[in-house]
Coordinates of C-alpha atoms and ligand atoms in Angstrom, one line a residue:
M2 CA -0.3 0.2 0.0
Y3 CA 1.0 3.2 -0.8
S4 CA 3.1 5.1 2.3
D5 CA 4.6 8.6 0.7
L6 CA 1.6 11.1 -1.1
H7 CA 3.3 11.8 -4.1
P8 CA 3.8 15.7 -4.3
V9 CA 2.7 16.5 -7.3
T10 CA -0.9 17.3 -8.9
Y11 CA -1.5 16.8 -12.5
Y12 CA -3.8 18.9 -14.4
F13 CA -2.6 17.9 -17.5
Y14 CA -1.4 14.7 -19.7
P15 CA 0.1 13.8 -21.9
L16 CA 2.9 15.6 -20.3
L17 CA 5.1 18.2 -21.8
Q18 CA 8.7 17.8 -22.7
G19 CA 11.7 19.8 -23.4
D20 CA 12.1 23.1 -25.1
Y21 CA 11.8 24.5 -28.2
A22 CA 12.9 27.5 -29.6
P23 CA 9.2 28.7 -29.6
G24 CA 7.5 28.6 -32.5
S25 CA 10.6 26.1 -34.4
H26 CA 8.3 23.6 -35.3
Q27 CA 5.4 24.6 -37.5
G28 CA 4.9 21.4 -39.1
L29 CA 4.4 19.7 -36.6
L30 CA 1.7 22.0 -35.7
D31 CA 0.2 23.1 -38.7
A32 CA -0.2 19.0 -39.3
I33 CA -2.5 19.3 -36.5
L34 CA -4.3 22.6 -37.1
D35 CA -5.2 21.8 -41.2
T36 CA -6.7 17.9 -40.5
E37 CA -9.4 18.3 -40.9
V38 CA -12.1 17.1 -38.9
P39 CA -14.8 15.4 -39.4
K40 CA -16.9 15.2 -36.1
P41 CA -14.8 17.5 -34.2
A42 CA -14.4 16.7 -29.6
E43 CA -16.1 18.0 -27.5
S44 CA -13.6 21.8 -26.9
L45 CA -12.8 23.7 -24.4
L46 CA -11.8 27.2 -25.0
Y47 CA -9.1 28.7 -22.3
I48 CA -8.2 31.6 -21.8
H49 CA -5.1 33.2 -20.0
I50 CA -4.2 36.3 -18.8
P51 CA -1.0 35.7 -16.9
Y52 CA -0.7 39.3 -14.5
C53 CA -2.0 39.8 -10.7
H54 CA -1.1 43.3 -8.8
D55 CA 0.8 40.7 -6.4
L56 CA 2.8 38.0 -6.1
C57 CA 1.1 36.0 -3.2
Q58 CA 4.2 33.8 -1.6
F59 CA 3.0 30.2 -2.4
C60 CA 2.2 30.5 -6.2
P61 CA 3.5 28.5 -8.8
F62 CA 2.1 30.3 -11.1
H63 CA 3.8 32.0 -14.2
I64 CA 2.3 35.4 -13.1
K65 CA 4.0 39.3 -14.1
I66 CA 3.0 42.0 -12.2
A67 CA 1.9 44.5 -14.3
N68 CA 0.6 47.7 -13.4
G69 CA -0.6 49.8 -16.4
E70 CA -3.3 50.2 -19.0
D71 CA -0.9 49.6 -21.5
V72 CA 0.6 46.9 -21.3
Y73 CA -2.8 44.7 -20.5
A74 CA -3.7 46.9 -23.9
R75 CA -1.4 45.5 -25.8
Y76 CA -1.6 42.1 -23.9
T77 CA -4.9 41.9 -24.7
D78 CA -4.6 42.7 -29.2
S79 CA -2.3 40.4 -29.0
L80 CA -4.8 37.9 -27.2
C81 CA -6.7 39.0 -29.7
K82 CA -4.9 37.8 -32.9
E83 CA -3.8 34.6 -31.8
M84 CA -7.7 34.2 -31.9
E85 CA -7.7 35.3 -35.5
L86 CA -5.1 33.2 -36.1
L87 CA -6.2 30.5 -34.6
A88 CA -10.0 30.8 -35.8
R89 CA -9.0 30.6 -39.4
R90 CA -6.9 26.5 -39.6
P91 CA -9.3 24.0 -40.2
A92 CA -9.0 22.1 -37.0
I93 CA -10.7 24.6 -34.8
A94 CA -12.9 26.2 -37.6
Q95 CA -15.5 23.6 -37.2
R96 CA -15.9 22.5 -33.9
T97 CA -18.3 24.6 -31.0
F98 CA -17.1 24.7 -27.5
S99 CA -18.6 23.6 -25.2
A100 CA -17.2 26.0 -22.2
V101 CA -14.5 29.0 -21.9
Y102 CA -12.7 29.8 -19.1
F103 CA -10.4 33.4 -18.4
G104 CA -7.6 31.2 -15.8
G105 CA -4.4 32.6 -14.7
G106 CA -3.1 34.5 -12.8
S107 CA -5.5 37.9 -12.4
P108 CA -8.9 38.5 -15.7
S109 CA -10.5 40.7 -12.6
I110 CA -7.7 42.7 -13.0
L111 CA -7.9 44.6 -16.7
P112 CA -9.2 46.8 -17.4
V113 CA -13.6 46.7 -18.3
P114 CA -13.0 47.6 -21.9
Q115 CA -10.4 45.0 -23.1
V116 CA -12.5 42.1 -20.9
R117 CA -15.0 43.2 -22.8
K118 CA -12.9 43.5 -26.1
L119 CA -11.5 39.2 -25.7
L120 CA -15.2 38.6 -25.5
E121 CA -16.7 40.1 -28.4
S122 CA -12.6 38.4 -29.9
I123 CA -14.2 35.2 -28.7
H124 CA -18.0 36.1 -29.9
R125 CA -16.9 37.0 -33.9
C126 CA -13.5 34.2 -34.0
F127 CA -15.7 30.7 -32.3
K128 CA -18.8 29.4 -32.5
L129 CA -19.6 28.0 -28.8
A130 CA -22.7 26.4 -27.8
P131 CA -25.8 27.6 -27.1
D132 CA -25.6 26.3 -22.8
A133 CA -22.0 26.6 -23.3
E134 CA -20.8 27.7 -19.4
L135 CA -18.9 30.9 -19.3
S136 CA -16.4 30.8 -15.6
F137 CA -14.4 33.8 -15.1
E138 CA -11.6 33.9 -13.0
G139 CA -10.2 36.7 -10.5
E140 CA -9.0 38.0 -7.3
P141 CA -11.6 38.7 -5.1
R142 CA -10.8 42.6 -4.8
T143 CA -10.9 43.2 -8.7
L144 CA -13.2 40.8 -9.1
S145 CA -16.1 42.7 -6.5
N146 CA -16.5 46.5 -9.5
P147 CA -19.9 46.2 -10.7
E148 CA -19.7 47.4 -13.1
L149 CA -16.7 44.4 -14.6
L150 CA -19.6 42.3 -12.9
E151 CA -22.8 43.8 -15.1
L152 CA -20.4 43.6 -18.1
L153 CA -20.1 40.0 -17.1
K154 CA -23.7 38.8 -16.9
A155 CA -24.0 41.2 -20.0
W156 CA -22.1 38.2 -21.7
K157 CA -23.8 35.5 -20.5
V158 CA -20.3 34.6 -18.4
S159 CA -22.5 32.9 -15.8
R160 CA -19.3 30.9 -13.0
L161 CA -16.8 33.5 -11.6
S162 CA -14.2 31.8 -9.8
F163 CA -11.7 33.2 -6.9
G164 CA -9.4 32.3 -4.2
L165 CA -10.4 32.9 -0.5
Q166 CA -7.6 30.3 -0.1
T167 CA -8.0 30.0 4.3
Y168 CA -9.9 33.1 7.1
D169 CA -7.5 32.8 9.1
E170 CA -5.8 35.8 9.5
V171 CA -2.5 35.0 10.7
Q172 CA -1.7 32.9 7.1
R173 CA -3.1 35.1 4.6
Q174 CA 0.1 37.8 6.1
R175 CA 2.6 35.3 5.9
F176 CA 1.6 34.2 2.5
R177 CA 0.9 38.8 2.0
I178 CA -2.4 37.5 0.5
V179 CA -3.2 41.0 -0.7
A180 CA -6.8 40.7 -0.7
T181 CA -8.8 40.8 2.9
L182 CA -11.8 38.9 4.1
K183 CA -13.5 42.2 3.3
D184 CA -12.7 42.3 -0.4
V185 CA -14.2 38.4 -0.1
E186 CA -17.7 39.9 1.4
R187 CA -17.3 42.6 -1.5
V188 CA -17.3 40.6 -4.8
T189 CA -19.8 37.8 -2.9
E190 CA -22.7 40.8 -2.5
N191 CA -22.0 42.9 -5.3
A192 CA -22.2 39.2 -7.4
R193 CA -25.1 37.9 -5.5
R194 CA -27.2 41.5 -6.1
L195 CA -26.4 40.8 -9.5
G196 CA -27.7 37.8 -10.0
F197 CA -24.9 35.3 -10.3
H198 CA -25.8 31.9 -8.9
D199 CA -22.4 29.8 -9.5
I200 CA -19.4 31.4 -7.8
N201 CA -16.6 29.1 -6.4
V202 CA -13.7 29.3 -4.6
D203 CA -10.3 27.9 -4.1
M204 CA -9.3 26.7 -0.2
M205 CA -6.1 25.4 0.2
Y206 CA -5.3 23.1 3.4
D207 CA -2.3 21.7 4.8
L208 CA -1.3 25.2 5.3
P209 CA 1.6 25.3 7.5
G210 CA 1.3 24.6 11.6
Q211 CA -1.9 24.4 10.3
N212 CA -4.4 21.3 12.5
I213 CA -8.1 19.9 12.3
T214 CA -9.0 22.7 14.7
R215 CA -7.9 25.3 12.9
L216 CA -9.6 23.8 9.4
N217 CA -12.9 23.3 11.4
D218 CA -12.1 27.4 11.5
D219 CA -12.6 27.3 7.7
L220 CA -15.2 24.6 7.2
A221 CA -17.4 27.2 9.4
A222 CA -16.9 30.7 8.1
L223 CA -17.1 28.4 4.8
R224 CA -21.0 27.3 6.4
A225 CA -22.3 30.6 7.2
A226 CA -20.6 32.1 3.9
D227 CA -22.3 29.5 1.3
F228 CA -20.6 29.6 -2.4
D229 CA -21.7 27.5 -4.3
S230 CA -18.8 25.6 -5.1
V231 CA -16.0 24.8 -3.3
D232 CA -11.7 23.8 -5.4
Y233 CA -10.1 22.7 -1.5
Y234 CA -6.8 22.7 -2.3
N235 CA -3.8 20.7 -0.4
L236 CA -1.2 23.3 -0.2
H237 CA 2.0 22.9 -2.7
Y238 CA 5.4 24.0 -1.2
Y239 CA 7.4 23.5 -3.9
A240 CA 7.4 26.8 -5.2
F241 CA 7.9 28.8 -2.0
P242 CA 10.9 31.4 -2.5
K243 CA 13.8 30.7 0.0
K244 CA 13.3 33.1 2.2
F245 CA 10.2 31.1 3.4
R246 CA 12.2 28.4 3.1
A247 CA 14.2 29.0 5.5
A248 CA 12.2 30.1 8.5
M249 CA 9.8 27.5 7.7
D250 CA 13.9 25.6 9.0
T251 CA 14.7 27.8 11.8
G252 CA 10.7 27.2 12.7
E253 CA 9.9 30.9 13.1
I254 CA 6.9 29.6 9.7
P255 CA 5.4 26.0 11.4
P256 CA 6.6 23.1 9.3
K257 CA 4.2 21.9 6.0
P258 CA 1.5 18.7 8.9
G259 CA 3.0 15.8 7.6
V260 CA 1.5 12.8 5.9
D261 CA -0.1 11.8 8.6
M262 CA -2.4 14.5 9.7
H263 CA -2.4 15.7 5.3
M264 CA -4.6 12.1 5.2
A265 CA -6.2 13.1 8.6
M266 CA -7.8 16.8 7.3
N267 CA -8.9 15.6 3.9
E268 CA -10.9 12.8 4.9
H269 CA -12.5 15.8 7.4
I270 CA -13.0 17.8 4.3
R271 CA -14.6 15.4 2.2
W272 CA -16.7 14.6 5.5
R273 CA -18.0 17.8 6.5
M274 CA -18.0 20.1 3.0
R275 CA -20.7 16.7 2.8
E276 CA -22.5 17.8 6.6
L277 CA -22.5 21.2 5.1
G278 CA -24.2 20.1 1.3
Y279 CA -21.2 20.3 -0.7
N280 CA -21.4 17.2 -2.2
A281 CA -17.2 15.9 -3.2
V282 CA -18.2 15.8 -7.4
A283 CA -14.1 15.3 -8.7
D284 CA -10.5 15.4 -6.8
Q285 CA -10.8 17.9 -5.1
V286 CA -14.2 19.9 -5.8
F287 CA -17.5 20.1 -4.3
S288 CA -20.5 20.8 -5.0
K289 CA -24.1 22.4 -3.8
H290 CA -25.3 21.5 -8.5
G291 CA -24.2 18.3 -7.6
K292 CA -21.5 18.0 -10.8
V293 CA -18.2 18.7 -12.1
C294 CA -17.8 22.5 -13.9
E295 CA -17.9 21.7 -17.4
Y296 CA -14.3 23.5 -17.5
F297 CA -12.9 20.7 -15.4
R298 CA -14.3 17.5 -17.5
L299 CA -13.2 18.9 -20.2
L300 CA -9.8 19.8 -19.9
W301 CA -9.7 16.2 -17.6
G302 CA -11.0 14.4 -21.4
G303 CA -14.4 14.8 -20.8
G304 CA -15.0 12.3 -18.2
D305 CA -15.6 8.8 -16.1
G306 CA -12.1 7.2 -18.1
D307 CA -13.4 9.7 -21.4
H308 CA -9.9 11.2 -23.4
A309 CA -11.3 12.0 -26.4
A310 CA -12.2 16.4 -25.0
E311 CA -10.3 18.5 -26.2
T312 CA -8.6 22.0 -25.1
V313 CA -7.4 25.4 -27.2
A314 CA -5.4 27.1 -26.0
V315 CA -4.5 31.0 -25.6
G316 CA -2.8 33.3 -24.2
S317 CA 0.9 33.5 -22.8
S318 CA 1.5 30.1 -21.0
A319 CA -0.9 28.5 -21.7
R320 CA -1.8 25.0 -22.2
G321 CA -3.5 23.4 -24.9
Y322 CA -4.3 19.9 -25.7
L323 CA -5.6 18.5 -29.4
Q324 CA -5.4 15.5 -31.4
G325 CA -3.3 13.7 -28.8
V326 CA -0.8 15.9 -27.7
S327 CA -0.4 18.5 -25.4
Y328 CA 1.2 22.2 -25.8
M329 CA 1.9 25.4 -24.1
N330 CA 2.2 28.5 -25.1
T331 CA 5.4 30.2 -24.0
G332 CA 5.8 32.0 -21.2
E333 CA 8.0 35.6 -22.0
V334 CA 5.0 37.4 -22.8
N335 CA 7.0 39.7 -25.2
T336 CA 8.2 37.2 -27.8
Y337 CA 4.9 35.8 -27.8
T338 CA 3.3 39.3 -28.7
N339 CA 6.0 39.1 -31.0
L340 CA 5.7 36.3 -32.0
V341 CA 1.6 36.3 -32.8
G342 CA 2.5 39.7 -34.1
Q343 CA 4.4 37.8 -36.8
G344 CA 1.4 35.8 -37.4
V345 CA 3.2 32.5 -36.0
L346 CA 1.4 30.1 -33.5
P347 CA 3.7 30.6 -29.9
V348 CA 3.9 26.9 -28.9
A349 CA 6.5 26.6 -26.9
K350 CA 6.4 22.9 -25.6
L351 CA 4.8 19.9 -27.4
S352 CA 4.4 16.6 -25.7
G353 CA 5.1 13.3 -27.6
A354 CA 1.5 11.8 -28.9
L355 CA 0.6 8.3 -26.3
A356 CA 0.9 5.0 -27.5
R357 CA -2.3 4.2 -26.6
P358 CA -4.2 7.6 -26.5
E359 CA -7.0 5.9 -24.6
N360 CA -4.3 6.3 -21.6
R361 CA -6.5 9.8 -21.3
G362 CA -9.1 8.7 -20.1
A363 CA -7.5 5.9 -17.7
V364 CA -5.3 8.5 -15.9
F365 CA -8.5 11.2 -14.5
M366 CA -9.8 8.2 -13.8
P367 CA -9.2 9.2 -10.2
K368 CA -9.8 12.8 -10.5
F369 CA -13.7 12.1 -11.1
F370 CA -13.1 9.4 -8.4
R371 CA -14.6 6.8 -10.8
I372 CA -14.1 4.8 -14.9
A373 CA -17.2 3.6 -17.4
K374 CA -16.8 -0.2 -18.0
R375 CA -17.2 0.4 -21.4
H376 CA -14.0 2.9 -21.2
Q377 CA -12.4 -0.5 -21.0
A378 CA -10.0 0.2 -23.6
A379 CA -8.9 2.6 -20.8
I380 CA -9.1 0.2 -18.3
D381 CA -6.6 -1.8 -19.9
S382 CA -3.9 1.3 -20.6
I383 CA -3.4 0.7 -16.6
P384 CA -0.8 -1.7 -16.3
A385 CA -2.4 -4.8 -15.1
D386 CA 0.2 -5.1 -11.5
V387 CA -1.4 -1.8 -10.7
W388 CA -4.9 -2.5 -11.8
Q389 CA -4.4 -5.4 -9.4
A390 CA -2.5 -4.1 -6.3
W391 CA -5.7 -0.8 -6.0
Q392 CA -8.8 -4.6 -6.3
E393 CA -6.3 -5.3 -3.1
W394 CA -5.5 -2.3 -1.1
G395 CA -9.3 -1.9 -1.5
L396 CA -8.8 1.4 -3.4
I397 CA -10.7 0.8 -6.6
Y398 CA -14.6 -1.6 -6.2
E399 CA -16.8 -2.5 -8.8
T400 CA -20.0 -1.8 -10.2
P401 CA -23.1 -3.1 -12.4
D402 CA -21.2 -0.3 -14.9
T403 CA -18.2 1.8 -13.4
W404 CA -15.6 1.0 -11.8
E405 CA -15.2 3.7 -9.0
L406 CA -13.1 5.1 -5.6
S407 CA -13.2 3.7 -2.5
E408 CA -12.8 6.7 -0.5
T409 CA -9.7 6.2 1.0
G410 CA -8.9 6.0 -3.0
K411 CA -9.6 9.7 -2.6
Q412 CA -6.8 10.4 0.1
W413 CA -4.4 8.7 -3.3
T414 CA -5.3 10.1 -6.2
T415 CA -2.3 11.7 -6.8
N416 CA 0.0 8.1 -7.0
M417 CA -2.9 6.1 -8.3
M418 CA -3.1 9.5 -11.9
L419 CA 0.5 8.5 -11.3
D420 CA 1.1 4.6 -12.0
A421 CA -1.7 4.5 -14.9
F422 CA 1.0 6.6 -16.6
D423 CA 2.2 4.3 -19.5
A424 CA 5.6 4.3 -19.2
T425 CA 7.3 7.7 -21.4
Q426 CA 5.0 9.6 -19.0
R427 CA 6.2 7.3 -16.7
Q428 CA 10.0 8.5 -16.6
A429 CA 8.9 12.1 -17.9
A430 CA 6.8 12.3 -15.0
G431 CA 10.4 11.0 -12.6
V432 CA 12.9 14.3 -15.2
S433 CA 10.5 17.3 -13.9
L434 CA 9.6 15.8 -10.2
N435 CA 14.1 15.4 -9.9
A436 CA 13.9 18.5 -11.5
L437 CA 11.6 20.3 -9.1
E438 CA 14.4 18.6 -6.0
K439 CA 16.8 20.6 -7.4
K440 CA 15.5 23.1 -7.6
P441 CA 13.3 24.1 -5.2
G442 CA 11.3 28.0 -5.1
V443 CA 10.3 27.1 -8.8
R444 CA 7.3 27.7 -11.0
T445 CA 6.3 25.9 -13.2
G446 CA 2.6 27.1 -14.3
T447 CA 0.9 25.1 -12.2
F448 CA 0.6 22.6 -9.2
Ligands
SAM15 C1 -4.8 30.7 -11.0 S1 -5.3 30.9 -8.7 C2 -7.2 31.8 -9.8 C3 -7.5 32.7 -8.5 C4 -6.8 33.7 -8.7 N1 -6.0 34.7 -9.2 C5 -7.1 34.2 -7.0 O1 -6.4 34.0 -6.3 O2 -7.9 34.8 -6.2 C6 -5.7 29.1 -8.8 C7 -6.0 29.1 -7.5 O3 -4.1 28.2 -7.9 C8 -4.3 27.8 -5.6 N2 -2.7 27.6 -6.0 C9 -2.0 28.6 -5.9 N3 -1.3 28.1 -4.7 C10 -0.5 26.7 -5.1 C11 -0.1 25.8 -4.3 N4 1.2 26.4 -3.8 N5 -0.5 25.0 -4.3 C12 -2.4 24.5 -3.9 N6 -2.7 25.3 -4.4 C13 -2.7 26.4 -5.1 C14 -4.8 28.5 -4.9 O4 -6.5 28.1 -4.2 C15 -5.2 29.6 -5.9 O5 -6.7 30.5 -5.8
SF4_16 S1 -3.0 32.9 -5.5 FE1 -4.2 34.1 -7.2 S2 -3.2 36.4 -6.6 FE2 -2.3 35.2 -6.0 S3 -0.7 35.5 -7.0 FE3 -0.9 33.6 -7.3 S4 -3.3 34.1 -9.3 FE4 -1.9 35.2 -7.8

């Protein structure tokens, strides 16, 4: 049975491998984008805004601090240009998007006219399903702007998401979270007043020195706030700045909770959230609406063992998945702007293609807590000894139509994902984990 928690949470699969000079492998991308697909897969459009006003100490994302309307105006123009470049390509032009996600960073820090420009551009360039889910992420201070919220409402953005992280003021100060709990109240009030009924917050546990009592304080405050859904992440420590780590070593900042405390808190959250009326609809995702949002469903292949759903990525350091290949745009905003200006798609990293594409559905099985038996090819892509061990350890059990994760299985999702990787991907995961361990403080763009 597993004893150590695998420290990385995977959001993308197959993994990106190697660095390329941005734009240098246009050939492979052209082949993908110029292939007419008779029946395009379900699709997510992801728009990335890599800017924040401040840098929270724990954050591993490729965030830039920019103040100044010029920077945002230039970046918005590049996003619109990239959308136009993509929209012309046969593989993109034919598809209808089921969901659009504005992520970051903090998209809410864009000036309102720039957000309007982006929404106009999305509708001009792409076909959206009539019931498409449009989500907008932000940080509480800027997302509370009624003018922005009204614009989003008018353009049928129905889902809002922001980072709350914790109600514990000591932790908030420690991590230099600049938005206050008053800002959290304000954004919630304004959004509800304007008729938003799908408000998500990000919470974090496994905070330095945290125990069940402190966790319970956060859960009690969440009960009062009554959000529609909560993403409850365990804090990853690899992006922490050197100074922060040193303070943990000297005891000035309390240590990371051990694996036993992690497990106790993980179980406690699932039990307590159920009592508060939330269903655990996916790994770390709790919802009062009873289902996982379209954004996560599509990002992770489609759900229940499906691997086909695709993501079209727009923006500097945005990640996508098309025709069996994951890719990432360059994280250098200037390079991004220049390439897009020259009409070149700004892709900087690619993955290899999987020998068995169904393996993507298997790897994302722990995210959805289940795999449908109709996806037998995905199940078969998991090494037989791993599948057998999962049964022996009580991590999975069978129902007439599905294999489900048990409550114990739900505690080991990151280990299970890694064990479902095919051999080449497992090797790639080892290489990137090694790099992380050798270079603490590195910002990988994901956690
Ligand atoms: C891209 S951020 C967007 C939220 C928004 N910028 C804000 O902070 O209000 C997504 C979420 O990732 C989570 N996150 C950031 N750093 C993390 C870490 N080191 N470990 C676990 N979760 C983390 C936080 O909960 C954060 O809200
Ligand atoms: S947690 Fe959110 S606000 Fe803080 S640095 Fe990361 S993306 Fe920006």
